[in-house]
Coordinates of N, CA, C and O in Angstrom, one line a residue:
X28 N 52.6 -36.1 -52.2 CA 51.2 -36.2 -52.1 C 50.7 -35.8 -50.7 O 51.1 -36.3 -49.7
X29 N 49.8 -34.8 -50.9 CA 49.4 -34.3 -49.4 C 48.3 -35.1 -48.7 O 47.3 -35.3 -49.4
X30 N 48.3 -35.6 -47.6 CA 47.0 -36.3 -47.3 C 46.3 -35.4 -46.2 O 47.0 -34.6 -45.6
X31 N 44.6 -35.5 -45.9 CA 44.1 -35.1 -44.7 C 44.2 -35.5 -43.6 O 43.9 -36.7 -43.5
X32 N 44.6 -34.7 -42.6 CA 44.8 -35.0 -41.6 C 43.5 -35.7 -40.7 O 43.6 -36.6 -39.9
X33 N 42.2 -34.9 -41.1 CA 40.9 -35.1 -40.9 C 40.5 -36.5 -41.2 O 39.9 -37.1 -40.2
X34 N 40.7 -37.2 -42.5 CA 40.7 -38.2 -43.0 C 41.3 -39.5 -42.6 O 41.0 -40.5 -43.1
X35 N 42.3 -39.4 -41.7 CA 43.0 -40.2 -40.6 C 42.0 -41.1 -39.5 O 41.3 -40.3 -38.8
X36 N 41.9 -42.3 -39.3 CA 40.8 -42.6 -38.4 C 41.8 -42.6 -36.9 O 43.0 -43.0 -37.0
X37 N 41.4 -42.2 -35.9 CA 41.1 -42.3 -34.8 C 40.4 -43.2 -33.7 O 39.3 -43.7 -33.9
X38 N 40.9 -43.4 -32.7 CA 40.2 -44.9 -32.2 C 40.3 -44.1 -30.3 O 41.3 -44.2 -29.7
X39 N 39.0 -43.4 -29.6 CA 38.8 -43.1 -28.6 C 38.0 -44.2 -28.2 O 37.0 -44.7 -28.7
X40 N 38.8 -44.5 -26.8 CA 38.1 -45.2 -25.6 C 37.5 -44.8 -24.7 O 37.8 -43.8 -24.0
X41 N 36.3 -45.6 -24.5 CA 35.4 -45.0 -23.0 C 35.1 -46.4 -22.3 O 35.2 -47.6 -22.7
X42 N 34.8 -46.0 -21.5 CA 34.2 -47.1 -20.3 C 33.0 -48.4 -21.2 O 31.9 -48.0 -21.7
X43 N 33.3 -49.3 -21.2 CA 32.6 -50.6 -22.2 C 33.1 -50.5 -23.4 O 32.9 -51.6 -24.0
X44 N 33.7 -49.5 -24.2 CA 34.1 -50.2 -25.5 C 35.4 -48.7 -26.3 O 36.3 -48.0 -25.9
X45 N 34.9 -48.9 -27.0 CA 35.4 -47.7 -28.3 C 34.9 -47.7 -29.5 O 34.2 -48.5 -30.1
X46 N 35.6 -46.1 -30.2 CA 34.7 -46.1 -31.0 C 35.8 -45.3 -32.2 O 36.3 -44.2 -31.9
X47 N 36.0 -46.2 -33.6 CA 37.2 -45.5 -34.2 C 36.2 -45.1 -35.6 O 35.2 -45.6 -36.2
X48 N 37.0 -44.0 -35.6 CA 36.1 -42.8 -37.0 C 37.2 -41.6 -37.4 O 38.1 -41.1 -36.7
X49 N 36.9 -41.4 -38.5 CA 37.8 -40.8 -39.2 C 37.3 -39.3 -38.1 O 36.3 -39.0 -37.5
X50 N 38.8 -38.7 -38.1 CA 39.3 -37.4 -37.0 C 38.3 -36.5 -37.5 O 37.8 -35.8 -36.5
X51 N 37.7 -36.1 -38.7 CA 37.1 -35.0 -39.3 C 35.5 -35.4 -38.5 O 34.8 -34.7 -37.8
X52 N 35.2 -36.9 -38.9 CA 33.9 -36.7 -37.9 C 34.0 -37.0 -36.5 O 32.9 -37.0 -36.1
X53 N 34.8 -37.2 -35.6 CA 34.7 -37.0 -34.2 C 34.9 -35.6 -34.3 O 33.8 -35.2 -34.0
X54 N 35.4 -34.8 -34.5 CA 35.4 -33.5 -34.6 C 34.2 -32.5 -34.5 O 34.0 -31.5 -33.8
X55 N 33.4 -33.3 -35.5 CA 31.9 -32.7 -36.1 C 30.8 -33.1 -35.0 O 29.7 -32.5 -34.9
X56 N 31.2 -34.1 -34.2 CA 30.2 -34.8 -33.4 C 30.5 -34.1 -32.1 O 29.7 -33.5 -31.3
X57 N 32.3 -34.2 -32.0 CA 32.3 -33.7 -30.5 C 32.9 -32.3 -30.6 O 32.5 -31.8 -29.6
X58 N 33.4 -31.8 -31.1 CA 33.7 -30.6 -30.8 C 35.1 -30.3 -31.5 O 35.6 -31.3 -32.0
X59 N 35.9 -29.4 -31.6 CA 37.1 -29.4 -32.0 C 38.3 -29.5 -31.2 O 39.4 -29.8 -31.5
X60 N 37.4 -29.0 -29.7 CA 38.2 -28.5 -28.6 C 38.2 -30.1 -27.6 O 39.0 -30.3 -26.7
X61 N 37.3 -31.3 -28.0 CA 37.0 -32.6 -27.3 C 38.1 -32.9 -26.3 O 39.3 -32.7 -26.6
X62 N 37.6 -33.3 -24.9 CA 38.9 -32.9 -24.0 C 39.1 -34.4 -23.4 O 39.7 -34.6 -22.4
X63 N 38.4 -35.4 -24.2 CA 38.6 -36.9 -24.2 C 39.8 -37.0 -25.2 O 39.9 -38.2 -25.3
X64 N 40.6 -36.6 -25.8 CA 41.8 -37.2 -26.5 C 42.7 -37.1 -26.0 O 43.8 -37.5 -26.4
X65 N 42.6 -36.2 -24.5 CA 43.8 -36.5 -23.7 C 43.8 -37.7 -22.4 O 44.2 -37.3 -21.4
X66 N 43.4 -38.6 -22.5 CA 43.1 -39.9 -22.1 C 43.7 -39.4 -20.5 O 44.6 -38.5 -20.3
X67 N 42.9 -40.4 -19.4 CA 43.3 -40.3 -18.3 C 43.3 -41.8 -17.8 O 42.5 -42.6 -18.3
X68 N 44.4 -42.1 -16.6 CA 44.5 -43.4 -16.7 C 43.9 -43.6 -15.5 O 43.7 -42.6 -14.9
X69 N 43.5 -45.1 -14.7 CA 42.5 -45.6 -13.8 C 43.1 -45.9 -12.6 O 43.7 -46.9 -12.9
X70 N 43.4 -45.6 -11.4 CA 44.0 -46.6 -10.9 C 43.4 -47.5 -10.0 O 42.4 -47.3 -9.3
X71 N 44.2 -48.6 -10.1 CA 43.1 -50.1 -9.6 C 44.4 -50.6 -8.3 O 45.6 -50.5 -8.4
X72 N 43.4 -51.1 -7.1 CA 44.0 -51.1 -6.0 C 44.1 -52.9 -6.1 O 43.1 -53.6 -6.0
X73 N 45.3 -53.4 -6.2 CA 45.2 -55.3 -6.5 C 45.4 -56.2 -5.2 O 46.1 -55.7 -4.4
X74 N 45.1 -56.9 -5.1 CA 44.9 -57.9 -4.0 C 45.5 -58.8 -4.3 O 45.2 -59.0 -5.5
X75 N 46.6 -59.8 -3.9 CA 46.4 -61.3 -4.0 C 46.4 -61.6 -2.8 O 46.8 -60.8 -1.9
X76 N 46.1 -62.7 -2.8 CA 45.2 -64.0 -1.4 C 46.9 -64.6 -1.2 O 47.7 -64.6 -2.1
X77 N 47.1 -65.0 0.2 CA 48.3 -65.7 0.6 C 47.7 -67.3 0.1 O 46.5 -67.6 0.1
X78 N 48.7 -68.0 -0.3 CA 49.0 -69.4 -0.9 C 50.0 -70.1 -1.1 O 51.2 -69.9 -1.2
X79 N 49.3 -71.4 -1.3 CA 51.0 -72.0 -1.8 C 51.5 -72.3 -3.2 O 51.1 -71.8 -4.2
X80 N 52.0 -72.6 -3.1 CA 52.8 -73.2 -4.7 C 53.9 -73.8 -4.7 O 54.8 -73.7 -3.9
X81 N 53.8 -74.6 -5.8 CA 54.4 -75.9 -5.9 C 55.2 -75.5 -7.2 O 54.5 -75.5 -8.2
X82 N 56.7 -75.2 -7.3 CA 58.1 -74.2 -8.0 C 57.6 -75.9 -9.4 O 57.1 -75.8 -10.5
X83 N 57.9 -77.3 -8.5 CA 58.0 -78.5 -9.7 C 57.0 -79.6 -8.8 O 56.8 -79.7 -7.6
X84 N 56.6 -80.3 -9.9 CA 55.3 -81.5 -9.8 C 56.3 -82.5 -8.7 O 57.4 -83.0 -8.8
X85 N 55.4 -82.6 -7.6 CA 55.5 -83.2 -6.8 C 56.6 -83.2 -5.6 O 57.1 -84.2 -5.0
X86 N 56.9 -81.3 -5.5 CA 57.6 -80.7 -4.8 C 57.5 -80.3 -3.8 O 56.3 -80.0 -3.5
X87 N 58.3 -80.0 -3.0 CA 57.6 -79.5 -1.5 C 56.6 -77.7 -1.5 O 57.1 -76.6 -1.6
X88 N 55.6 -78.0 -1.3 CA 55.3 -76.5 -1.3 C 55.2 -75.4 -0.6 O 54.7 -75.4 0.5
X89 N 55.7 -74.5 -1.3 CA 55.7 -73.0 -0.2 C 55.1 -72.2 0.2 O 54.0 -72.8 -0.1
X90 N 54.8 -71.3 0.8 CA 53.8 -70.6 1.1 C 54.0 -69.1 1.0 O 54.9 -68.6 1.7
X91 N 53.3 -68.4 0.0 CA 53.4 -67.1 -0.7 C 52.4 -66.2 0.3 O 51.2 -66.6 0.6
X92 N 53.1 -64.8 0.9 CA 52.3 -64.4 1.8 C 51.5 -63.2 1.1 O 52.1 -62.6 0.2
X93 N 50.2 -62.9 1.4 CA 49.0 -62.0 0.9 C 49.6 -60.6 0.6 O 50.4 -60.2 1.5
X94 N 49.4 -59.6 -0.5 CA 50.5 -58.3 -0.2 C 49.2 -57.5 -1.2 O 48.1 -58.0 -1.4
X95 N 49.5 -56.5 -1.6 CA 48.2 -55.5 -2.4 C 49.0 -54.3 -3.0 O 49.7 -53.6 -2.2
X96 N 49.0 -53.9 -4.1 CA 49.7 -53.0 -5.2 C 49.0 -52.6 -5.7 O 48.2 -53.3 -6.1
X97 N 48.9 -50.9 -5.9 CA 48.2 -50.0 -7.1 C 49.0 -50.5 -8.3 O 50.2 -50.9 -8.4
X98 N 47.7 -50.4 -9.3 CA 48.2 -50.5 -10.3 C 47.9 -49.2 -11.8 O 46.7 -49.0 -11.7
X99 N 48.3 -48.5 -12.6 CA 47.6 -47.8 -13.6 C 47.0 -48.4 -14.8 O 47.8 -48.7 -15.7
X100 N 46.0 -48.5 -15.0 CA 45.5 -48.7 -16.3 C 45.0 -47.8 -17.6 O 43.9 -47.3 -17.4
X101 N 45.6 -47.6 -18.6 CA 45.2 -46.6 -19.6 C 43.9 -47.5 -20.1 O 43.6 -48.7 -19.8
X102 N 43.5 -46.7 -20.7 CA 42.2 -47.0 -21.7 C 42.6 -47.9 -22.6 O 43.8 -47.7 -22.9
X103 N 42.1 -49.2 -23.3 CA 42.6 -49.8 -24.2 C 41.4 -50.5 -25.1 O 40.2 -50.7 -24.7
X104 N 41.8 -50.6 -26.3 CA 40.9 -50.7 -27.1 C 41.2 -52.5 -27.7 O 42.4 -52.8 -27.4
X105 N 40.7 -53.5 -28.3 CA 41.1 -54.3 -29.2 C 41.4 -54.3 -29.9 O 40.7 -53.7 -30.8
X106 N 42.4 -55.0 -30.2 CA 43.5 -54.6 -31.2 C 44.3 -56.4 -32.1 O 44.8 -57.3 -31.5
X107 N 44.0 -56.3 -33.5 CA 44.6 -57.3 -34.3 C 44.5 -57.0 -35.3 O 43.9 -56.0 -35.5
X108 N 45.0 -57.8 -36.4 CA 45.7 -57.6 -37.7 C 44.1 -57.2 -38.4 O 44.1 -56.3 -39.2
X109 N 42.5 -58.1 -38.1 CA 41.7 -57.9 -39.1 C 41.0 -56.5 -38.0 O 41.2 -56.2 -36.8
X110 N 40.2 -55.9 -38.7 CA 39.4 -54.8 -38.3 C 38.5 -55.0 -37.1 O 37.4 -55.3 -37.5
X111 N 38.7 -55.0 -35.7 CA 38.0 -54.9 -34.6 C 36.6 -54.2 -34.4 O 36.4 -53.0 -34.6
X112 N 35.9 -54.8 -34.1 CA 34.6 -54.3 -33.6 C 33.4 -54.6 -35.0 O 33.7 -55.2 -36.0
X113 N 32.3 -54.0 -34.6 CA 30.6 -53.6 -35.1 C 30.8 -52.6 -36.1 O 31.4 -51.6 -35.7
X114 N 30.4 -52.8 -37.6 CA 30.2 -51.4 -38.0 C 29.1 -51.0 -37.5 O 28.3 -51.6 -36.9
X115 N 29.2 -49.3 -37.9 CA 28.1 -48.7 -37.4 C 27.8 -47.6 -38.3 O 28.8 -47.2 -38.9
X116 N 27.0 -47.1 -38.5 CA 26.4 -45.4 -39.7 C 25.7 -44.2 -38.6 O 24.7 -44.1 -38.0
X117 N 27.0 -43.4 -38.7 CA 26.5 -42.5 -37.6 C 25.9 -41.3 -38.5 O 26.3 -40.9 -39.6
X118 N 25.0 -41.0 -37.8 CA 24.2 -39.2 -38.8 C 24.0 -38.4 -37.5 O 23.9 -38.9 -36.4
X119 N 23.8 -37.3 -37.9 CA 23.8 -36.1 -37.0 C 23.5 -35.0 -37.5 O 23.8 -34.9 -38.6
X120 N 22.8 -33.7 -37.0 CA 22.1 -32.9 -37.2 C 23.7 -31.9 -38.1 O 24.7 -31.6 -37.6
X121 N 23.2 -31.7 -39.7 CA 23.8 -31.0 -40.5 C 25.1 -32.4 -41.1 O 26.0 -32.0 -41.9
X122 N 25.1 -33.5 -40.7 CA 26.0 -34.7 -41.7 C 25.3 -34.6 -42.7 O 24.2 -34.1 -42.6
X123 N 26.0 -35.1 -44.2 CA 25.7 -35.1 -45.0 C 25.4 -36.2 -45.2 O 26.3 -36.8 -45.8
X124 N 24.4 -37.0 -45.0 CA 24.1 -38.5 -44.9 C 24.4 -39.2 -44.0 O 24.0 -38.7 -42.9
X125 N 25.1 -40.7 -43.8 CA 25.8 -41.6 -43.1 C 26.9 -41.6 -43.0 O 27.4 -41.4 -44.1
X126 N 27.7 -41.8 -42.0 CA 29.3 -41.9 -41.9 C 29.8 -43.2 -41.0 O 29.1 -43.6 -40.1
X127 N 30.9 -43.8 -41.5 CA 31.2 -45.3 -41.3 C 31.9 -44.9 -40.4 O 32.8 -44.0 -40.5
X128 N 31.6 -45.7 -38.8 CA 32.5 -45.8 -37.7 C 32.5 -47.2 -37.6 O 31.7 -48.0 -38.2
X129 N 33.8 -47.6 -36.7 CA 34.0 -49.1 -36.0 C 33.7 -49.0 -34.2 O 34.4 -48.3 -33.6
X130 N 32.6 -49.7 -33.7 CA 32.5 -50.1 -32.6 C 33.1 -51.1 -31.5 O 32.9 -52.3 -31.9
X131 N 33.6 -51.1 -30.3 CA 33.7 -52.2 -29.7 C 32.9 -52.5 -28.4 O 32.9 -51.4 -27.9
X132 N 32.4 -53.1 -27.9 CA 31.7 -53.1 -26.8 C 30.4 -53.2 -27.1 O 30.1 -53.8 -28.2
X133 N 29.1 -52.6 -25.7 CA 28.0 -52.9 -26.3 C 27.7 -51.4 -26.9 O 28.3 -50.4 -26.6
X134 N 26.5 -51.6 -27.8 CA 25.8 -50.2 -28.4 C 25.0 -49.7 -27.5 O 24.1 -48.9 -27.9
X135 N 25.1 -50.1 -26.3 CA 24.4 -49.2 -25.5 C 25.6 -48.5 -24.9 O 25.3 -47.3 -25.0
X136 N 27.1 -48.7 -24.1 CA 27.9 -48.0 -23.8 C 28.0 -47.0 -25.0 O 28.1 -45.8 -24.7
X137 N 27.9 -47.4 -26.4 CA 28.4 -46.3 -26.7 C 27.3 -44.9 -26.9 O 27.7 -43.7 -27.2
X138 N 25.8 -45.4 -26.6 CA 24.9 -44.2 -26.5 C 25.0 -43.5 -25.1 O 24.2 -42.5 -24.9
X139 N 26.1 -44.1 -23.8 CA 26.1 -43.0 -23.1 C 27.3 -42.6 -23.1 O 27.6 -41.7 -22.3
X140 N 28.3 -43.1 -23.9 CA 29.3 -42.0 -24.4 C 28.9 -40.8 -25.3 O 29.6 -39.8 -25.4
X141 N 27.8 -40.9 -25.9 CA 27.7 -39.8 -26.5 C 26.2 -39.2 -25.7 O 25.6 -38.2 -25.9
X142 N 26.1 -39.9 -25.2 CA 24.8 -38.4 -23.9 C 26.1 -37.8 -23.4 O 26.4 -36.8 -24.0
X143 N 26.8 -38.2 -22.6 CA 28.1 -37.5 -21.8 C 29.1 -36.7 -23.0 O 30.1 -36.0 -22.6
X144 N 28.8 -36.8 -23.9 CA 29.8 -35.7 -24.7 C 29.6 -35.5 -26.1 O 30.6 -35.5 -26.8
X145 N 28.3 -35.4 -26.6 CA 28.1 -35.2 -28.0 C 27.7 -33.9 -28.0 O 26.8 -33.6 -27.2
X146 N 28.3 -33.0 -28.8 CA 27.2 -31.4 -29.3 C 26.3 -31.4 -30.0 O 25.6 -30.4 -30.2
X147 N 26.1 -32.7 -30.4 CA 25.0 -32.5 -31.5 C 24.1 -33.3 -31.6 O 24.8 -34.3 -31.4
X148 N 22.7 -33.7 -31.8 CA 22.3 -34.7 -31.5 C 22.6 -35.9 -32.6 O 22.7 -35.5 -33.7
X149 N 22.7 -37.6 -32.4 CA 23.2 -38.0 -33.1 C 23.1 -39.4 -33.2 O 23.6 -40.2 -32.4
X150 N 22.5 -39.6 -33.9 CA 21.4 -41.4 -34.3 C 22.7 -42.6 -34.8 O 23.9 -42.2 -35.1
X151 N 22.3 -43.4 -34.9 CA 24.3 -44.5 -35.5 C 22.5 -45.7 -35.8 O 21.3 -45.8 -35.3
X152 N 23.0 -46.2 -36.4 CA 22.2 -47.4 -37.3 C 23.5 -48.6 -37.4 O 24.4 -48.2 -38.1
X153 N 23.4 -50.0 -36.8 CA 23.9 -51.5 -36.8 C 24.0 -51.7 -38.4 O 23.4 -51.1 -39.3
X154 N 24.7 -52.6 -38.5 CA 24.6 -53.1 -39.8 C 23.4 -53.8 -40.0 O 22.8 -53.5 -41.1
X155 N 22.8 -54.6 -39.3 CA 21.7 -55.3 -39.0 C 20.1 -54.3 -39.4 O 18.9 -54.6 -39.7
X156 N 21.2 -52.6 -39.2 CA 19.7 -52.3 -39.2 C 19.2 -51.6 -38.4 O 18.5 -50.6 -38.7
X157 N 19.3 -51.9 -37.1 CA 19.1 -51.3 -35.8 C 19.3 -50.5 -35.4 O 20.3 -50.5 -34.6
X158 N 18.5 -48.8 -35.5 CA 18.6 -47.7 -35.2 C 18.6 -47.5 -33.6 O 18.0 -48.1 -32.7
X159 N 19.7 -46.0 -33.6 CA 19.5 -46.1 -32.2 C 19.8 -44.5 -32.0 O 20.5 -43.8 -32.7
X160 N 19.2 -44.3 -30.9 CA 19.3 -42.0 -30.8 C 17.9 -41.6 -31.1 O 16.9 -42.1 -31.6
X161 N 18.1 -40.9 -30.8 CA 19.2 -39.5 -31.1 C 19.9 -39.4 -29.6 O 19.2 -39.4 -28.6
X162 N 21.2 -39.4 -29.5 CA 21.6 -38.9 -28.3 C 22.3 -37.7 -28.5 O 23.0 -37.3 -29.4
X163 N 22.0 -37.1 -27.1 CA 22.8 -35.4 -27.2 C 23.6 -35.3 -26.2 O 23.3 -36.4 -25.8
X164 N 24.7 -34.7 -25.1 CA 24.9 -34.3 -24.3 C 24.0 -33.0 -23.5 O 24.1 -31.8 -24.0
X165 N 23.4 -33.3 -22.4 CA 22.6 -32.3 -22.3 C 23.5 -31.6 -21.1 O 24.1 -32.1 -20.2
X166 N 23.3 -30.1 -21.3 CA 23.8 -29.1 -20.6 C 23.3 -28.6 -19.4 O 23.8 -27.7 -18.8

């Protein structure tokens, strides 16, 4: 049995949330060529404060001296056994109706993930109801 490859959902992360949709419509939204699926990772400069600590309750304590490490962070999405995030009904100039995404984060990160990289302009409605767009990436 052959399946679509298109028909496979996908789950891209951006800065406040993500946004998982079957591969055929991020395609249609972003492009074919979308140069967000090659994810890039963050790096964060870490601090800890010098302190003490105590190894057992009512032990003599030590003193841990202050030090600072890069760290990389990839993109990450929430992730558990039931279905994560907001539905959402995305439409767009030539969709043939509504199309079912899962959101995480707020719905406003995800209207400037799509000013920053949508080809097309493109409205998403809450389950609630709550229309939001058209957003485009503008050139």
């Amino acid at each position: 049995m052959a399946t679509d490859p298109d028909a496979r959902d996908l789950t891209l992360n951006y800065p406040g949330g993500s946004l998982t949709a079957p591969l055929g419509t991020l395609k249609a939204l972003l492009g074919d060529d979308y140069s967000g699926l090659t994810p890039v990772p963050e790096t964060k400069q870490v601090s800890v404060k010098s302190h003490s600590r105590v190894r057992v309750i009512g032990g003599a304590p030590s003193n841990v001296t202050g030090f600072s490490y890069e760290m990389t962070q990839w993109p990450t999405s929430q992730a558990n056994n039931a279905a994560s995030g907001s539905v959402v009904m995305l439409s767009w100039d030539g969709s043939d109706g509504d199309w079912v995404a899962r959101v995480t984060g707020a719905f406003s990160s995800l209207g400037i993930f799509f000013v920053a990289n949508s080809t097309k302009p493109v409205t998403f409605r809450s389950e609630r109801g709550t229309k939001y767009g058209p957003f485009q990436k503008v050139s």
